[in-house]
Amino acid sequence: MTTSPRPTLTSIARSLGLSTATISNVYNHPERVSDGVRDRVLQAAEAAGYAGPDAVARRFRRGTSDTVGVVFTDEMSFALADPASVALLAGLSTRLQEARLNMLLLPAGPPLDDSRVSNVMSAVVDGFIFYSVPEGDPHLAAALRRRLPTVVVDEPRDSVDADWVGLDDGAAAADLGEHLAHLGHRNIGVITSRLGRSRYNGPADDRRWSEAVYSVQRNRIAGLQSGLADDGALFVEERFENSVEAGADALQALLVRHPEVTAVCCFGDVLAIGALEAARRSGLSVPGDVTITGFDDIPEAARVGLTTVQQPLAEKGRVAGELLLSHAHGAAPRKRFLPTSLEVRATSGPPR
Amino acid sequence: MTTSPRPTLTSIARSLGLSTATISNVYNHPERVSDGVRDRVLQAAEAAGYAGPDAVARRFRRGTSDTVGVVFTDEMSFALADPASVALLAGLSTRLQEARLNMLLLPAGPPLDDSRVSNVMSAVVDGFIFYSVPEGDPHLAAALRRRLPTVVVDEPRDSVDADWVGLDDGAAAADLGEHLAHLGHRNIGVITSRLGRSRYNGPADDRRWSEAVYSVQRNRIAGLQSGLADDGALFVEERFENSVEAGADALQALLVRHPEVTAVCCFGDVLAIGALEAARRSGLSVPGDVTITGFDDIPEAARVGLTTVQQPLAEKGRVAGELLLSHAHGAAPRKRFLPTSLEVRATSGPPR
DNA sequence: CTGAAAGCGCTTACAG
DNA sequence: CTGAAAGCGCTTACAG
C-alpha cells in the first residue's frame, strides 16, 4: 500500500526517536518495556505496515533456524505418492512438532544440474533427515560436509558415517521366503522398484545388480533367497517408479516371461496393490492362481487383505526425529533396527 | 573434529591472505577467479572443514529465501493421513520444484500457546500457501500482516483478501444430491469432519452450525439440500477427525439414530472408506442396504468402486503454486474455481 | 526502563 | 583477476 521503502526495525525506531534495542524488546521481551512505549511502538508498527522483526535477519542474528531439512530421492511428488513414505513423514513431523521444529522438504532432485550446488548446501536448516537415498548420493555427501546433525532412514546404512534407522531387511525378507516355501512355492517372482540410478524397466539381470545402489533391495533379495528352500528360484522384475501402475505392469510382464511363477513378492505395498489389480483384470484368482505379497503394511493393505511385511512406519519417523534431536557431535554413529513382522492375510496360499 | 571455532568465509580469507570477496567468488562466481586461487581456496576450505558460505547469512544478505511456507490446520500428521491433502501437496511441490523453491511445512498448531507468536511470523519464507484453515484463523491473519504473497486453498474463500483456489462446493454437492434424489433417496445421512474449532463428535445440531467456521462444509450441506427434492431430509453426523476410523464410527452412529436413512454422503473419501468398512462389518450390503458416497476421488476410491465427487487434487496444488508465483503486489485477489465431476460407481444405487 | 554500539557471515558494486 | 569497504536487519550484553 505505502510506496515508502519496506519498514524495518530501524526505521520504526528512528520514526519514534527510540533505539533499535527498545523496538526489539517490544517484540522479544515485552516485559522489559514500559506499557506506554510498547503501545506507541505497536501502533507505529501497525501504521507503517511493520509485521515484526524480519525472519531471516533474526535467524541470522540468532544463528539457528529451528528447521530440519528432509531429503528424498528425486521428485517429492513420487515420495508423496507412496503412503509408506507419507506415514514416515507423519511420524517424523509428530516428533519435530514436539520440539517446535519445522520441516523443510528438499527434493534431492535429478542428478545435480550445476556440478557443485545442491539444495542441501544452501538450505537454512539445523539438521537433515535423508530418506532412502542411493549409495554415494552427492546430496548426502554435501550434508555431511556441512557437519550438521544428519540421520539416514533406510538407506544407505553402512557406507555412511551418520545415525541411521531402518529395518533388518534381510531377516524380514527371509521370513517371507520361509512362509512361501512352507506353502510350497518354488518359483518366485519379485517386483522391485529401481535398483540403480538409471531409468530402467525390465528383468533385473546381472548387469542391473552390479550397478545396484539401493542396498535395501539387495538385502531383501538376499533374504528371500536364504528363506526359500535350496531349490527356490527368484525372477526379478524391476520398475523405475514405485507406483500402482508400475506394479500392475510388472506383474503382467513377469507372468508372461515366467509362467512357472506361482508367487510374487512386491517390495512395497503400492506395487502389490497394482499387481493385485493386474491379476484381477487378467482373471487370475489370488491366491489360487498366484500368491501376491507386499512390504510396508500401509493401511490399504489390511483393507484388501494383502499378505505383507509390516514395518512400523510412523515409528520409524519418530525415531529418526529422536536420533536427530539427541545427536551428539562427534559421537559414534548409532544404528537403530526396528522390528518387522509378517502379516499373513488373504493373498497368500499354496500353489495349485 | 577440530576444536577451533567454526570456519567462516572470513576466517578462510584471513588464513590465505585473500579478501572475503575472492572467497565468496570462488563459491558464487568461480569463473571470475583464477584456477590457482580457486584450488588453493577449495583446498584450505576442505582442510578447515568449511562447507561453503553459511546458508543463513547468505539468505540474509540476498534478502530472499527461495522457500514457500505451507500451513495446515492443526497437526501435520492429520493432513498427511489424508491422501487428498497429500495429492494437493504433491501437485504443489511439482510446480514449486520447477521454480526451484523449497517447501517449508508449518503446522498451524493448536490455538496459539503464547498469545502473539505464530510459527508463521518467524518462518523464513517468501510466501505462504494456506490449506483449508478456519475462518478467522490467526495464523492466516499473521501471514497477511507480513505482506508476503499468500494463496488460500479451499477455505476460507470470501472473507480473506488473498488469492484463492478451490471448488464450487455448493454446485458439486448439488449434483450429488440430484443423483441421490433421482435414485429415489429421501432420507440422507451426511458424515462430515469438523465444523467448528472445538472437539466434538456427534450429530450436528443448530448450535454446531451456528459456530461453524469451515465454509466448505457449510456450502456442501447447502448444495446437497438444494440438489435433493423438496421432501429430502438431511441428518448430519460430525466427527472431529477426518479418518477411516471416524468414518466407520460415524456410520454406525448415524444408522442407529436414523434407521430411515438409505444413503450416506461422506465429505471425504477417507471417511467414506471407513463407512464402507463399517457397513461391511455390520453385514449391510452396499448399495443394497445403504448407498455410500465420498468426496475427492483419491486413488483408492476407484479401486473400491466408490461413487464420489471427483476434484482435481494435484491440479489444485499446481494452481496454488502458479497463483503464488504470479502474485502481483497490490493486485485484486484472484479466485480460481476448479471443475468437479460426479463419478458414479458401485456404491450408489436405488434404495430397497 | 532505555540507549549506544558491536557484530552475526556474507555479497556486491566499485576501484584498481 | 583481486581487494577494501559498505551494509543487509537484527539482538545482545553492557552501561546508564
mmCIF file with all atom_site columns, N, CA, C and O in Angstrom, chain B residues 167 172 269 294-298 308-313 338-343 345:
data_model
loop_
_atom_site.group_PDB
_atom_site.id
_atom_site.type_symbol
_atom_site.label_atom_id
_atom_site.label_alt_id
_atom_site.label_comp_id
_atom_site.label_asym_id
_atom_site.label_entity_id
_atom_site.label_seq_id
_atom_site.pdbx_PDB_ins_code
_atom_site.Cartn_x
_atom_site.Cartn_y
_atom_site.Cartn_z
_atom_site.occupancy
_atom_site.B_iso_or_equiv
_atom_site.pdbx_formal_charge
_atom_site.auth_seq_id
_atom_site.auth_comp_id
_atom_site.auth_asym_id
_atom_site.auth_atom_id
_atom_site.pdbx_PDB_model_num
ATOM 1  N N  . LEU B 1 167 ? -12.992 -25.214 -5.015  1.00 0.00 ? 167 LEU B N  1
ATOM 2  C CA . LEU B 1 167 ? -14.101 -25.769 -5.787  1.00 0.00 ? 167 LEU B CA 1
ATOM 3  C C  . LEU B 1 167 ? -15.357 -24.953 -5.576  1.00 0.00 ? 167 LEU B C  1
ATOM 4  O O  . LEU B 1 167 ? -15.455 -24.182 -4.627  1.00 0.00 ? 167 LEU B O  1
ATOM 5  N N  . ALA B 1 172 ? -21.076 -28.774 -6.621  1.00 0.00 ? 172 ALA B N  1
ATOM 6  C CA . ALA B 1 172 ? -20.667 -30.180 -6.621  1.00 0.00 ? 172 ALA B CA 1
ATOM 7  C C  . ALA B 1 172 ? -21.616 -31.013 -5.759  1.00 0.00 ? 172 ALA B C  1
ATOM 8  O O  . ALA B 1 172 ? -22.051 -32.094 -6.156  1.00 0.00 ? 172 ALA B O  1
ATOM 9  N N  . ASP B 1 269 ? -13.259 -38.938 0.964   1.00 0.00 ? 269 ASP B N  1
ATOM 10 C CA . ASP B 1 269 ? -13.184 -40.368 0.647   1.00 0.00 ? 269 ASP B CA 1
ATOM 11 C C  . ASP B 1 269 ? -12.666 -41.192 1.810   1.00 0.00 ? 269 ASP B C  1
ATOM 12 O O  . ASP B 1 269 ? -13.020 -42.355 1.966   1.00 0.00 ? 269 ASP B O  1
ATOM 13 N N  . GLY B 1 294 ? -18.594 -40.620 -1.536  1.00 0.00 ? 294 GLY B N  1
ATOM 14 C CA . GLY B 1 294 ? -17.455 -39.902 -0.979  1.00 0.00 ? 294 GLY B CA 1
ATOM 15 C C  . GLY B 1 294 ? -17.286 -38.523 -1.587  1.00 0.00 ? 294 GLY B C  1
ATOM 16 O O  . GLY B 1 294 ? -18.211 -37.956 -2.181  1.00 0.00 ? 294 GLY B O  1
ATOM 17 N N  . PHE B 1 295 ? -16.100 -38.007 -1.410  1.00 0.00 ? 295 PHE B N  1
ATOM 18 C CA . PHE B 1 295 ? -15.745 -36.700 -1.940  1.00 0.00 ? 295 PHE B CA 1
ATOM 19 C C  . PHE B 1 295 ? -14.230 -36.685 -2.088  1.00 0.00 ? 295 PHE B C  1
ATOM 20 O O  . PHE B 1 295 ? -13.528 -37.109 -1.168  1.00 0.00 ? 295 PHE B O  1
ATOM 21 N N  . ASP B 1 296 ? -13.725 -36.266 -3.218  1.00 0.00 ? 296 ASP B N  1
ATOM 22 C CA . ASP B 1 296 ? -12.292 -36.103 -3.525  1.00 0.00 ? 296 ASP B CA 1
ATOM 23 C C  . ASP B 1 296 ? -11.834 -36.973 -4.692  1.00 0.00 ? 296 ASP B C  1
ATOM 24 O O  . ASP B 1 296 ? -11.110 -36.535 -5.555  1.00 0.00 ? 296 ASP B O  1
ATOM 25 N N  . ASP B 1 297 ? -12.216 -38.253 -4.649  1.00 0.00 ? 297 ASP B N  1
ATOM 26 C CA . ASP B 1 297 ? -11.716 -39.220 -5.620  1.00 0.00 ? 297 ASP B CA 1
ATOM 27 C C  . ASP B 1 297 ? -10.221 -39.460 -5.471  1.00 0.00 ? 297 ASP B C  1
ATOM 28 O O  . ASP B 1 297 ? -9.443  -39.250 -6.414  1.00 0.00 ? 297 ASP B O  1
ATOM 29 N N  . ILE B 1 298 ? -9.835  -39.934 -4.318  1.00 0.00 ? 298 ILE B N  1
ATOM 30 C CA . ILE B 1 298 ? -8.459  -40.405 -4.121  1.00 0.00 ? 298 ILE B CA 1
ATOM 31 C C  . ILE B 1 298 ? -8.304  -41.738 -4.868  1.00 0.00 ? 298 ILE B C  1
ATOM 32 O O  . ILE B 1 298 ? -9.308  -42.364 -5.218  1.00 0.00 ? 298 ILE B O  1
ATOM 33 N N  . THR B 1 308 ? -18.231 -41.069 -6.004  1.00 0.00 ? 308 THR B N  1
ATOM 34 C CA . THR B 1 308 ? -17.659 -39.921 -5.303  1.00 0.00 ? 308 THR B CA 1
ATOM 35 C C  . THR B 1 308 ? -17.628 -38.688 -6.201  1.00 0.00 ? 308 THR B C  1
ATOM 36 O O  . THR B 1 308 ? -17.825 -38.788 -7.411  1.00 0.00 ? 308 THR B O  1
ATOM 37 N N  . VAL B 1 309 ? -17.389 -37.534 -5.578  1.00 0.00 ? 309 VAL B N  1
ATOM 38 C CA . VAL B 1 309 ? -17.214 -36.309 -6.338  1.00 0.00 ? 309 VAL B CA 1
ATOM 39 C C  . VAL B 1 309 ? -15.729 -36.156 -6.636  1.00 0.00 ? 309 VAL B C  1
ATOM 40 O O  . VAL B 1 309 ? -14.923 -36.045 -5.715  1.00 0.00 ? 309 VAL B O  1
ATOM 41 N N  . GLN B 1 310 ? -15.405 -36.168 -7.901  1.00 0.00 ? 310 GLN B N  1
ATOM 42 C CA . GLN B 1 310 ? -14.002 -36.059 -8.285  1.00 0.00 ? 310 GLN B CA 1
ATOM 43 C C  . GLN B 1 310 ? -13.582 -34.600 -8.269  1.00 0.00 ? 310 GLN B C  1
ATOM 44 O O  . GLN B 1 310 ? -14.283 -33.730 -8.749  1.00 0.00 ? 310 GLN B O  1
ATOM 45 N N  . GLN B 1 311 ? -12.445 -34.325 -7.672  1.00 0.00 ? 311 GLN B N  1
ATOM 46 C CA . GLN B 1 311 ? -11.868 -32.988 -7.802  1.00 0.00 ? 311 GLN B CA 1
ATOM 47 C C  . GLN B 1 311 ? -10.404 -33.151 -8.202  1.00 0.00 ? 311 GLN B C  1
ATOM 48 O O  . GLN B 1 311 ? -9.757  -34.125 -7.827  1.00 0.00 ? 311 GLN B O  1
ATOM 49 N N  . PRO B 1 312 ? -9.869  -32.209 -8.969  1.00 0.00 ? 312 PRO B N  1
ATOM 50 C CA . PRO B 1 312 ? -8.503  -32.350 -9.458  1.00 0.00 ? 312 PRO B CA 1
ATOM 51 C C  . PRO B 1 312 ? -7.498  -31.954 -8.387  1.00 0.00 ? 312 PRO B C  1
ATOM 52 O O  . PRO B 1 312 ? -7.054  -30.810 -8.317  1.00 0.00 ? 312 PRO B O  1
ATOM 53 N N  . LEU B 1 313 ? -7.123  -32.914 -7.569  1.00 0.00 ? 313 LEU B N  1
ATOM 54 C CA . LEU B 1 313 ? -6.338  -32.614 -6.375  1.00 0.00 ? 313 LEU B CA 1
ATOM 55 C C  . LEU B 1 313 ? -4.940  -32.083 -6.691  1.00 0.00 ? 313 LEU B C  1
ATOM 56 O O  . LEU B 1 313 ? -4.536  -31.032 -6.187  1.00 0.00 ? 313 LEU B O  1
ATOM 57 N N  . LEU B 1 338 ? -12.016 -24.680 -9.625  1.00 0.00 ? 338 LEU B N  1
ATOM 58 C CA . LEU B 1 338 ? -11.641 -25.858 -10.404 1.00 0.00 ? 338 LEU B CA 1
ATOM 59 C C  . LEU B 1 338 ? -12.865 -26.742 -10.616 1.00 0.00 ? 338 LEU B C  1
ATOM 60 O O  . LEU B 1 338 ? -13.753 -26.804 -9.764  1.00 0.00 ? 338 LEU B O  1
ATOM 61 N N  . PRO B 1 339 ? -12.895 -27.440 -11.736 1.00 0.00 ? 339 PRO B N  1
ATOM 62 C CA . PRO B 1 339 ? -14.076 -28.251 -12.050 1.00 0.00 ? 339 PRO B CA 1
ATOM 63 C C  . PRO B 1 339 ? -14.157 -29.516 -11.193 1.00 0.00 ? 339 PRO B C  1
ATOM 64 O O  . PRO B 1 339 ? -13.133 -30.078 -10.803 1.00 0.00 ? 339 PRO B O  1
ATOM 65 N N  . THR B 1 340 ? -15.374 -29.942 -10.918 1.00 0.00 ? 340 THR B N  1
ATOM 66 C CA . THR B 1 340 ? -15.584 -31.224 -10.241 1.00 0.00 ? 340 THR B CA 1
ATOM 67 C C  . THR B 1 340 ? -16.498 -32.062 -11.121 1.00 0.00 ? 340 THR B C  1
ATOM 68 O O  . THR B 1 340 ? -17.133 -31.536 -12.026 1.00 0.00 ? 340 THR B O  1
ATOM 69 N N  . SER B 1 341 ? -16.517 -33.354 -10.875 1.00 0.00 ? 341 SER B N  1
ATOM 70 C CA . SER B 1 341 ? -17.475 -34.182 -11.612 1.00 0.00 ? 341 SER B CA 1
ATOM 71 C C  . SER B 1 341 ? -17.898 -35.346 -10.742 1.00 0.00 ? 341 SER B C  1
ATOM 72 O O  . SER B 1 341 ? -17.123 -35.838 -9.916  1.00 0.00 ? 341 SER B O  1
ATOM 73 N N  . LEU B 1 342 ? -19.122 -35.753 -10.933 1.00 0.00 ? 342 LEU B N  1
ATOM 74 C CA . LEU B 1 342 ? -19.634 -36.863 -10.139 1.00 0.00 ? 342 LEU B CA 1
ATOM 75 C C  . LEU B 1 342 ? -19.206 -38.176 -10.776 1.00 0.00 ? 342 LEU B C  1
ATOM 76 O O  . LEU B 1 342 ? -19.485 -38.420 -11.947 1.00 0.00 ? 342 LEU B O  1
ATOM 77 N N  . GLU B 1 343 ? -18.481 -38.993 -10.033 1.00 0.00 ? 343 GLU B N  1
ATOM 78 C CA . GLU B 1 343 ? -18.081 -40.307 -10.531 1.00 0.00 ? 343 GLU B CA 1
ATOM 79 C C  . GLU B 1 343 ? -19.027 -41.347 -9.957  1.00 0.00 ? 343 GLU B C  1
ATOM 80 O O  . GLU B 1 343 ? -18.925 -41.717 -8.793  1.00 0.00 ? 343 GLU B O  1
ATOM 81 N N  . ARG B 1 345 ? -20.091 -44.842 -9.352  1.00 0.00 ? 345 ARG B N  1
ATOM 82 C CA . ARG B 1 345 ? -19.519 -46.185 -9.413  1.00 0.00 ? 345 ARG B CA 1
ATOM 83 C C  . ARG B 1 345 ? -20.438 -47.180 -8.698  1.00 0.00 ? 345 ARG B C  1
ATOM 84 O O  . ARG B 1 345 ? -21.671 -47.092 -8.873  1.00 0.00 ? 345 ARG B O  1
#
